[in-house]
Short mmCIF file of C-alpha atoms and ligand atoms in Angstrom, two decimals:
data_model
loop_
_atom_site.label_atom_id
_atom_site.label_comp_id
_atom_site.label_asym_id
_atom_site.label_seq_id
_atom_site.Cartn_x
_atom_site.Cartn_y
_atom_site.Cartn_z
CA MET A 1 82.79 58.78 54.82
CA LYS A 2 84.03 59.82 57.86
CA THR A 3 86.59 57.53 59.72
CA TYR A 4 87.00 56.60 63.04
CA GLN A 5 90.28 55.18 64.67
CA VAL A 6 89.54 53.29 67.69
CA GLY A 7 91.57 52.37 70.47
CA LEU A 8 90.42 49.60 72.58
CA ILE A 9 91.55 49.00 76.02
CA GLY A 10 91.07 45.46 78.03
CA ALA A 11 91.48 42.51 75.87
CA GLY A 12 89.28 39.54 76.79
CA PHE A 13 85.81 38.69 75.95
CA MET A 14 84.30 41.67 75.77
CA ALA A 15 87.18 43.13 73.45
CA LYS A 16 86.02 40.09 71.30
CA ALA A 17 82.46 41.19 70.72
CA HIS A 18 83.14 44.91 69.78
CA SER A 19 86.19 44.21 67.79
CA ILE A 20 83.54 41.99 65.54
CA ALA A 21 80.75 44.50 65.85
CA TYR A 22 83.12 47.16 64.54
CA ASP A 23 83.78 45.14 61.20
CA GLY A 24 80.27 44.09 61.09
CA MET A 25 78.30 47.07 61.61
CA PRO A 26 78.66 48.83 58.04
CA MET A 27 78.21 45.20 56.30
CA PHE A 28 74.58 45.33 58.17
CA PHE A 29 74.31 49.08 58.39
CA TRP A 30 74.82 50.25 54.87
CA PRO A 31 75.72 53.24 54.14
CA ALA A 32 77.28 52.99 57.50
CA PRO A 33 77.19 56.23 59.79
CA GLY A 34 81.25 56.33 59.39
CA MET A 35 83.67 53.78 59.62
CA ALA A 36 85.75 52.35 62.64
CA VAL A 37 89.30 51.83 62.03
CA LYS A 38 90.80 49.75 64.72
CA LYS A 39 93.80 51.20 65.32
CA THR A 40 95.23 50.32 68.82
CA ILE A 41 94.62 47.84 71.90
CA ALA A 42 95.73 47.47 75.27
CA ASP A 43 96.14 44.79 77.53
CA LEU A 44 98.38 43.72 80.68
CA THR A 45 101.41 42.90 79.23
CA GLU A 46 103.41 43.72 75.48
CA GLU A 47 103.10 39.69 74.58
CA CYS A 48 99.31 39.79 75.84
CA ALA A 49 98.72 42.95 73.56
CA LYS A 50 100.51 41.89 71.00
CA ASP A 51 98.65 38.64 70.55
CA ALA A 52 95.22 40.54 70.78
CA ALA A 53 96.02 43.00 68.06
CA GLN A 54 96.88 39.82 66.11
CA ARG A 55 93.84 37.84 66.83
CA LEU A 56 91.31 41.29 67.10
CA GLY A 57 92.66 43.19 63.96
CA PHE A 58 94.26 45.89 65.55
CA ARG A 59 97.34 47.77 63.83
CA GLN A 60 99.26 47.78 66.99
CA GLY A 61 98.99 46.60 70.41
CA THR A 62 100.60 48.69 73.89
CA ALA A 63 100.81 47.47 77.36
CA ASN A 64 100.13 51.00 78.27
CA TRP A 65 96.73 52.16 78.22
CA ARG A 66 97.81 55.81 78.12
CA ASP A 67 99.19 55.35 74.64
CA ILE A 68 95.76 55.60 73.60
CA VAL A 69 94.32 58.41 75.59
CA ASP A 70 97.36 60.39 74.34
CA ASP A 71 96.97 59.24 70.48
CA PRO A 72 95.75 62.29 69.17
CA GLU A 73 94.84 59.67 65.92
CA ILE A 74 92.24 58.09 68.06
CA ASP A 75 88.89 58.97 68.41
CA ILE A 76 87.21 56.48 70.23
CA VAL A 77 88.42 55.15 73.45
CA ASP A 78 86.59 51.65 74.00
CA ILE A 79 87.06 50.46 77.78
CA CYS A 80 86.63 46.92 77.82
CA THR A 81 88.37 45.96 81.08
CA PRO A 82 87.31 45.22 84.56
CA ASN A 83 85.39 47.69 86.49
CA ASP A 84 87.71 49.07 89.00
CA ALA A 85 89.57 50.35 85.82
CA HIS A 86 86.74 52.32 83.85
CA TYR A 87 87.14 55.64 86.10
CA GLU A 88 90.25 56.16 85.81
CA ILE A 89 90.43 55.43 81.86
CA ALA A 90 86.95 57.63 81.19
CA VAL A 91 88.03 60.35 82.96
CA ALA A 92 91.35 60.44 81.15
CA ALA A 93 89.71 59.81 77.96
CA ALA A 94 87.62 62.62 78.24
CA GLU A 95 89.62 65.33 79.55
CA ALA A 96 91.72 64.04 76.19
CA GLY A 97 88.63 64.74 74.06
CA LYS A 98 87.88 61.24 73.24
CA HIS A 99 84.40 59.59 72.55
CA ILE A 100 83.84 56.80 74.85
CA LEU A 101 82.28 53.26 74.89
CA CYS A 102 82.33 51.80 78.20
CA GLU A 103 81.60 48.57 79.09
CA LYS A 104 78.67 47.98 82.03
CA PRO A 105 78.18 48.89 85.02
CA ILE A 106 79.77 52.22 84.68
CA SER A 107 82.26 51.82 87.79
CA ARG A 108 82.67 50.33 91.24
CA THR A 109 80.84 53.10 93.00
CA LEU A 110 78.29 55.78 92.96
CA GLU A 111 81.13 58.53 93.40
CA GLU A 112 83.17 57.31 90.95
CA ALA A 113 79.97 57.24 88.53
CA GLU A 114 79.22 61.11 89.40
CA LYS A 115 82.63 61.88 88.66
CA MET A 116 82.38 60.16 85.37
CA ARG A 117 79.44 61.70 84.29
CA ASP A 118 80.80 65.37 85.28
CA ALA A 119 83.83 64.54 83.16
CA VAL A 120 82.20 63.59 80.06
CA ARG A 121 79.88 66.48 80.78
CA LYS A 122 82.20 69.08 80.90
CA ALA A 123 84.12 67.52 77.78
CA GLY A 124 81.40 67.67 75.36
CA VAL A 125 82.28 63.59 73.83
CA ILE A 126 79.79 61.31 73.05
CA ASN A 127 79.29 59.01 75.17
CA MET A 128 77.77 55.20 75.86
CA LEU A 129 77.62 52.21 78.07
CA ALA A 130 77.30 49.24 76.87
CA PHE A 131 73.99 47.65 77.90
CA ASN A 132 73.46 45.75 74.46
CA TYR A 133 70.14 43.80 75.58
CA ARG A 134 67.88 46.47 75.24
CA ARG A 135 68.91 47.07 71.44
CA THR A 136 68.03 43.36 71.03
CA PRO A 137 65.05 44.15 68.33
CA ALA A 138 62.50 42.47 70.34
CA VAL A 139 63.08 44.78 73.45
CA GLN A 140 62.88 47.65 70.87
CA LEU A 141 59.22 46.35 69.83
CA ALA A 142 58.72 46.00 73.25
CA LYS A 143 59.33 49.56 74.10
CA LYS A 144 57.80 50.69 70.43
CA LEU A 145 54.49 48.72 71.47
CA ILE A 146 54.47 50.51 75.33
CA ASP A 147 55.12 53.79 73.35
CA GLU A 148 51.75 53.64 71.43
CA GLY A 149 50.06 52.79 74.29
CA ALA A 150 49.33 49.21 72.81
CA ILE A 151 49.02 47.71 76.12
CA GLY A 152 47.46 50.49 77.89
CA THR A 153 48.80 52.14 81.07
CA ILE A 154 51.57 50.05 82.54
CA LEU A 155 51.23 48.22 86.04
CA ASP A 156 53.75 46.17 86.87
CA PHE A 157 57.30 44.93 85.66
CA ARG A 158 58.64 41.51 86.27
CA GLY A 159 62.51 40.81 85.35
CA THR A 160 64.77 38.37 85.83
CA TYR A 161 68.66 37.60 85.11
CA LEU A 162 69.30 34.19 85.99
CA GLN A 163 72.84 32.37 85.13
CA ASP A 164 74.47 29.58 86.46
CA TRP A 165 78.37 30.07 85.88
CA SER A 166 79.25 30.33 89.04
CA ALA A 167 76.92 28.39 91.33
CA ASP A 168 79.22 25.45 91.53
CA PRO A 169 81.20 26.48 94.87
CA ASP A 170 84.70 25.32 92.98
CA SER A 171 84.16 28.23 90.41
CA PRO A 172 87.24 30.45 90.84
CA LEU A 173 87.60 33.57 92.52
CA SER A 174 87.41 35.78 89.58
CA TRP A 175 87.39 39.63 89.53
CA ARG A 176 83.73 39.30 89.36
CA PHE A 177 83.71 38.35 93.04
CA GLN A 178 85.86 40.71 94.49
CA LYS A 179 84.57 44.36 95.66
CA LYS A 180 87.51 46.65 95.33
CA VAL A 181 87.62 45.57 91.52
CA CYS A 182 83.75 44.80 90.82
CA GLY A 183 82.32 46.77 93.45
CA SER A 184 79.19 44.88 93.11
CA GLY A 185 78.38 40.89 92.35
CA ALA A 186 75.18 39.78 90.38
CA LEU A 187 74.42 43.08 90.87
CA GLY A 188 76.04 45.40 89.30
CA ASP A 189 77.40 42.66 86.73
CA ILE A 190 74.25 41.10 85.94
CA GLY A 191 71.64 42.95 87.68
CA THR A 192 71.80 46.32 85.75
CA HIS A 193 71.23 44.64 82.56
CA VAL A 194 68.03 44.66 83.81
CA VAL A 195 67.69 47.72 85.60
CA ASP A 196 68.57 49.15 82.16
CA MET A 197 65.99 47.86 80.52
CA ALA A 198 62.89 48.77 83.18
CA ARG A 199 64.26 52.24 82.77
CA PHE A 200 64.09 52.19 79.29
CA LEU A 201 60.65 50.46 79.36
CA ILE A 202 58.97 51.44 81.98
CA GLY A 203 61.05 54.86 83.14
CA ASP A 204 62.54 56.26 86.62
CA PHE A 205 62.84 54.43 90.14
CA ASP A 206 61.42 56.05 92.87
CA GLU A 207 62.27 53.56 95.85
CA VAL A 208 63.45 49.74 96.33
CA ASN A 209 63.14 47.18 98.41
CA ALA A 210 65.62 44.32 98.15
CA ARG A 211 67.07 41.26 99.69
CA VAL A 212 70.79 41.03 98.93
CA ALA A 213 72.67 37.56 99.54
CA THR A 214 75.95 35.90 99.14
CA TYR A 215 75.96 31.89 99.57
CA ILE A 216 79.05 30.96 98.70
CA ASN A 217 81.58 32.97 100.80
CA GLU A 218 84.69 31.58 99.51
CA ARG A 219 85.95 30.23 96.01
CA PRO A 220 89.54 28.84 95.07
CA LEU A 221 91.66 31.64 93.95
CA GLN A 222 92.15 31.99 90.00
CA THR A 223 95.27 31.12 88.61
CA GLY A 224 96.25 33.66 85.46
CA SER A 225 94.80 37.12 84.55
CA ALA A 226 92.20 35.45 82.23
CA ASP A 227 88.00 35.94 83.42
CA SER A 228 87.26 32.54 84.55
CA LEU A 229 83.53 32.02 83.38
CA GLY A 230 81.66 29.03 82.21
CA ASN A 231 81.92 26.71 84.91
CA VAL A 232 85.68 26.55 84.71
CA LYS A 233 86.90 24.11 88.05
CA GLY A 234 89.41 26.47 90.51
CA GLY A 235 92.19 23.90 91.30
CA SER A 236 92.47 22.90 94.69
CA GLY A 237 94.94 25.54 96.26
CA PRO A 238 94.23 28.33 98.72
CA LYS A 239 90.55 29.71 98.69
CA GLY A 240 89.95 33.58 99.06
CA LYS A 241 86.63 35.71 100.45
CA VAL A 242 83.66 36.48 98.16
CA ASP A 243 82.75 40.21 99.37
CA VAL A 244 80.11 40.77 97.01
CA ASP A 245 76.49 39.43 96.87
CA ASP A 246 75.64 36.33 94.41
CA GLN A 247 72.10 36.86 94.60
CA CYS A 248 69.81 39.80 94.90
CA CYS A 249 65.90 40.13 94.49
CA PHE A 250 64.39 43.58 95.24
CA MET A 251 60.86 45.49 94.80
CA ILE A 252 60.70 48.65 92.93
CA ASN A 253 58.22 51.27 93.19
CA PHE A 254 58.65 53.37 89.90
CA LYS A 255 57.97 57.19 89.74
CA SER A 256 54.84 56.59 87.45
CA GLY A 257 52.93 54.31 89.96
CA ALA A 258 54.04 51.04 88.51
CA PHE A 259 55.40 48.36 90.69
CA GLY A 260 58.22 45.94 89.48
CA THR A 261 60.41 43.06 90.63
CA ILE A 262 63.94 42.43 89.39
CA GLU A 263 65.67 39.16 90.32
CA ALA A 264 69.72 38.41 89.28
CA THR A 265 71.89 35.40 90.20
CA ARG A 266 74.60 33.43 88.79
CA ASN A 267 74.03 30.44 90.85
CA ALA A 268 71.06 29.47 89.34
CA TRP A 269 71.50 26.23 87.81
CA GLY A 270 70.44 25.38 84.30
CA ARG A 271 69.93 29.02 83.60
CA ASN A 272 72.44 30.58 81.21
CA ASN A 273 71.23 33.92 80.04
CA PHE A 274 68.21 33.91 81.31
CA ILE A 275 66.89 37.38 81.00
CA THR A 276 63.07 37.80 81.00
CA LEU A 277 60.57 40.73 81.00
CA GLU A 278 57.26 40.76 81.75
CA ILE A 279 55.18 43.83 81.92
CA HIS A 280 51.25 43.76 82.62
CA GLY A 281 49.11 46.95 81.50
CA THR A 282 45.38 47.69 81.77
CA GLU A 283 45.15 46.83 77.95
CA GLY A 284 47.30 43.45 77.85
CA SER A 285 50.87 42.06 78.44
CA ILE A 286 54.34 41.76 77.12
CA TYR A 287 56.55 38.75 77.62
CA PHE A 288 60.47 38.37 76.59
CA ASN A 289 62.91 35.89 77.15
CA TYR A 290 66.45 36.08 75.79
CA GLU A 291 66.89 32.66 75.32
CA ARG A 292 64.30 33.23 72.43
CA ARG A 293 65.37 36.32 71.83
CA ASP A 294 63.96 36.77 68.23
CA GLU A 295 60.57 36.57 69.80
CA LEU A 296 58.36 38.87 71.46
CA GLN A 297 55.15 37.59 73.52
CA VAL A 298 51.79 39.63 73.60
CA CYS A 299 48.78 39.49 74.58
CA PHE A 300 45.80 42.28 74.24
CA ALA A 301 42.54 42.04 76.20
CA SER A 302 40.97 43.71 73.25
CA ASP A 303 40.99 40.06 71.63
CA GLY A 304 37.85 37.97 72.08
CA GLY A 305 37.51 35.96 74.99
CA ASP A 306 37.52 32.62 72.95
CA ARG A 307 40.89 33.51 71.15
CA ARG A 308 42.78 35.81 74.13
CA GLY A 309 46.24 34.73 75.00
CA PHE A 310 49.94 35.11 74.46
CA ARG A 311 51.14 35.32 70.63
CA THR A 312 54.46 35.18 69.35
CA ILE A 313 55.66 37.94 66.93
CA TYR A 314 58.97 36.78 65.05
CA THR A 315 61.19 39.94 64.86
CA GLY A 316 62.71 41.06 61.33
CA PRO A 317 62.57 43.69 58.59
CA ALA A 318 58.78 44.81 60.04
CA HIS A 319 60.66 45.72 63.37
CA PRO A 320 63.00 48.24 64.87
CA TYR A 321 66.89 47.64 63.56
CA GLY A 322 64.96 45.16 60.44
CA GLU A 323 66.17 47.44 58.00
CA GLY A 324 69.97 46.42 58.27
CA LEU A 325 69.65 42.71 60.31
CA TRP A 326 68.58 39.71 58.24
CA PRO A 327 66.10 39.54 55.38
CA ILE A 328 63.63 37.27 56.86
CA PRO A 329 61.90 36.67 60.49
CA ALA A 330 63.67 34.17 62.70
CA LEU A 331 67.05 34.03 60.82
CA GLY A 332 68.51 34.14 63.84
CA ILE A 333 69.58 38.02 66.15
CA GLY A 334 72.50 36.54 68.53
CA TYR A 335 74.76 37.81 71.11
CA THR A 336 77.02 39.84 68.34
CA GLU A 337 74.06 41.12 66.71
CA THR A 338 72.92 43.02 69.79
CA LYS A 339 76.72 44.22 69.60
CA ILE A 340 76.67 45.37 66.45
CA VAL A 341 73.41 47.36 66.67
CA GLU A 342 75.01 48.99 69.94
CA CYS A 343 78.17 49.82 67.55
CA TYR A 344 75.87 51.16 64.86
CA ASP A 345 74.15 53.35 67.50
CA PHE A 346 77.17 54.66 69.25
CA ILE A 347 78.98 55.49 65.33
CA LYS A 348 75.61 57.42 64.38
CA ALA A 349 75.99 59.48 67.86
CA ILE A 350 79.32 60.76 67.05
CA ALA A 351 78.89 61.48 62.87
CA GLU A 352 75.25 63.19 63.98
CA ASN A 353 76.63 64.99 66.72
CA LYS A 354 73.65 63.88 69.37
CA GLN A 355 74.36 61.88 72.55
CA ALA A 356 74.41 58.11 72.81
CA SER A 357 71.77 56.29 74.86
CA PRO A 358 72.50 54.98 77.46
CA ASN A 359 75.03 57.06 78.51
CA PHE A 360 77.13 58.22 81.48
CA GLU A 361 73.90 60.14 82.78
CA ASP A 362 71.71 56.85 82.61
CA GLY A 363 75.01 54.80 83.87
CA TYR A 364 75.34 57.33 87.03
CA GLN A 365 71.50 56.74 87.51
CA ILE A 366 71.77 52.99 87.25
CA GLU A 367 74.50 53.02 89.92
CA ARG A 368 72.16 55.29 92.43
CA ILE A 369 69.41 52.46 92.07
CA SER A 370 72.13 49.83 92.95
CA ASP A 371 73.20 52.00 95.61
CA ALA A 372 70.06 51.76 96.93
CA VAL A 373 69.82 48.23 96.77
CA LEU A 374 72.56 47.89 98.72
CA ARG A 375 71.36 50.00 101.47
CA SER A 376 68.18 48.22 100.96
CA GLY A 377 70.05 44.91 101.67
CA ALA A 378 71.48 46.22 104.75
CA SER A 379 68.58 47.99 106.14
CA ARG A 380 65.86 45.49 105.05
CA ALA A 381 63.68 48.66 104.55
CA TRP A 382 62.46 50.33 101.46
CA GLU A 383 65.33 52.91 100.51
CA LYS A 384 64.62 55.97 98.28
CA VAL A 385 66.81 55.81 94.85
C1 SOE B 1 78.68 37.19 83.29
O1 SOE B 1 78.05 37.65 84.13
C2 SOE B 1 78.47 38.18 81.94
O2 SOE B 1 79.79 38.00 80.97
C3 SOE B 1 78.03 39.94 82.31
O3 SOE B 1 79.19 40.26 82.56
C4 SOE B 1 77.68 40.20 80.74
O4 SOE B 1 77.14 41.47 81.05
C5 SOE B 1 76.71 39.55 80.33
O5 SOE B 1 76.37 39.67 79.08
C6 SOE B 1 76.91 38.22 79.67
O6 SOE B 1 77.20 37.59 81.33
#
């Protein structure tokens, strides 16, 4: 079986998720399409990188990400850094002929996204963006039902991504609130996950009409390099400016003629990872809530009037990826499983030399949508994507 040597850059929260996925993937999907070998991890300092190598099971750590890109033994460059480093690393990795897995969103700006897309296209390498939620079996089942016509012609789509980790004005000014590092706020960080699933399930966007707002304009400066999530309190020291959105809501006219809405905020007290998708068609409806991610709710118009209503399907062996995941429905899909499935699809794409999905082209298209949402937030008018 072919092995692929991995170099991972950025040793935070996402490095943990990706590292578990490289190890866990063959335990779920066997025979595996290939085996990933965790060779080198890069972080900001030698000390952090060595610590990360030990913690996450890499052979070595480095403080210089170019060691990974320049290493002829490395097949895969996995980018888990904040958004401001995606562009430079991805272009260098593509030029070095490496396959690339990159955390979302693709970049800070449309310009960067376009150049990244062009670089992987020119190099002919396999590339994937880590929009993992579309890989939840229930979301894949929704796609299957839609494609089979089970709910008829799609009329409308309602998507939310609500969290509350930044609702407290005293939670620190992490990189996720600084435009020069992240590009946009709730929109890029979490709204793009829903945009990815909306494109996956419904199709291309034609135009958007958005309301984009920032409620908390300054936050305590963060100390240390770690990403402060989870309602951590900042100190009582100086504050810094938030220059990105912390709430956005927009209407969508899809190219198919369907209508949609997407709402994203990290300031919704009581909502943790509240990703919901509701789709209405001429023959029925589908509802998904990530906080109950083993379940897909479906309602079919053809059911008799005296029993019509939402029924719950628990995903399991009969459903997408069921052959590899757990043997009984409702044993529990977690965040880790979505990352394991992502890793499986990525390694499979490399082994079969078929482009992965969502890839940098999709990331670029999503960036075009984000750009239109921000333009519309400013113009307060419908904006073409
Ligand atoms: C923070 O909002 C965050 O870590 C996002 O960046 C991830 O994409 C999401 O999956 C969980 O929340």
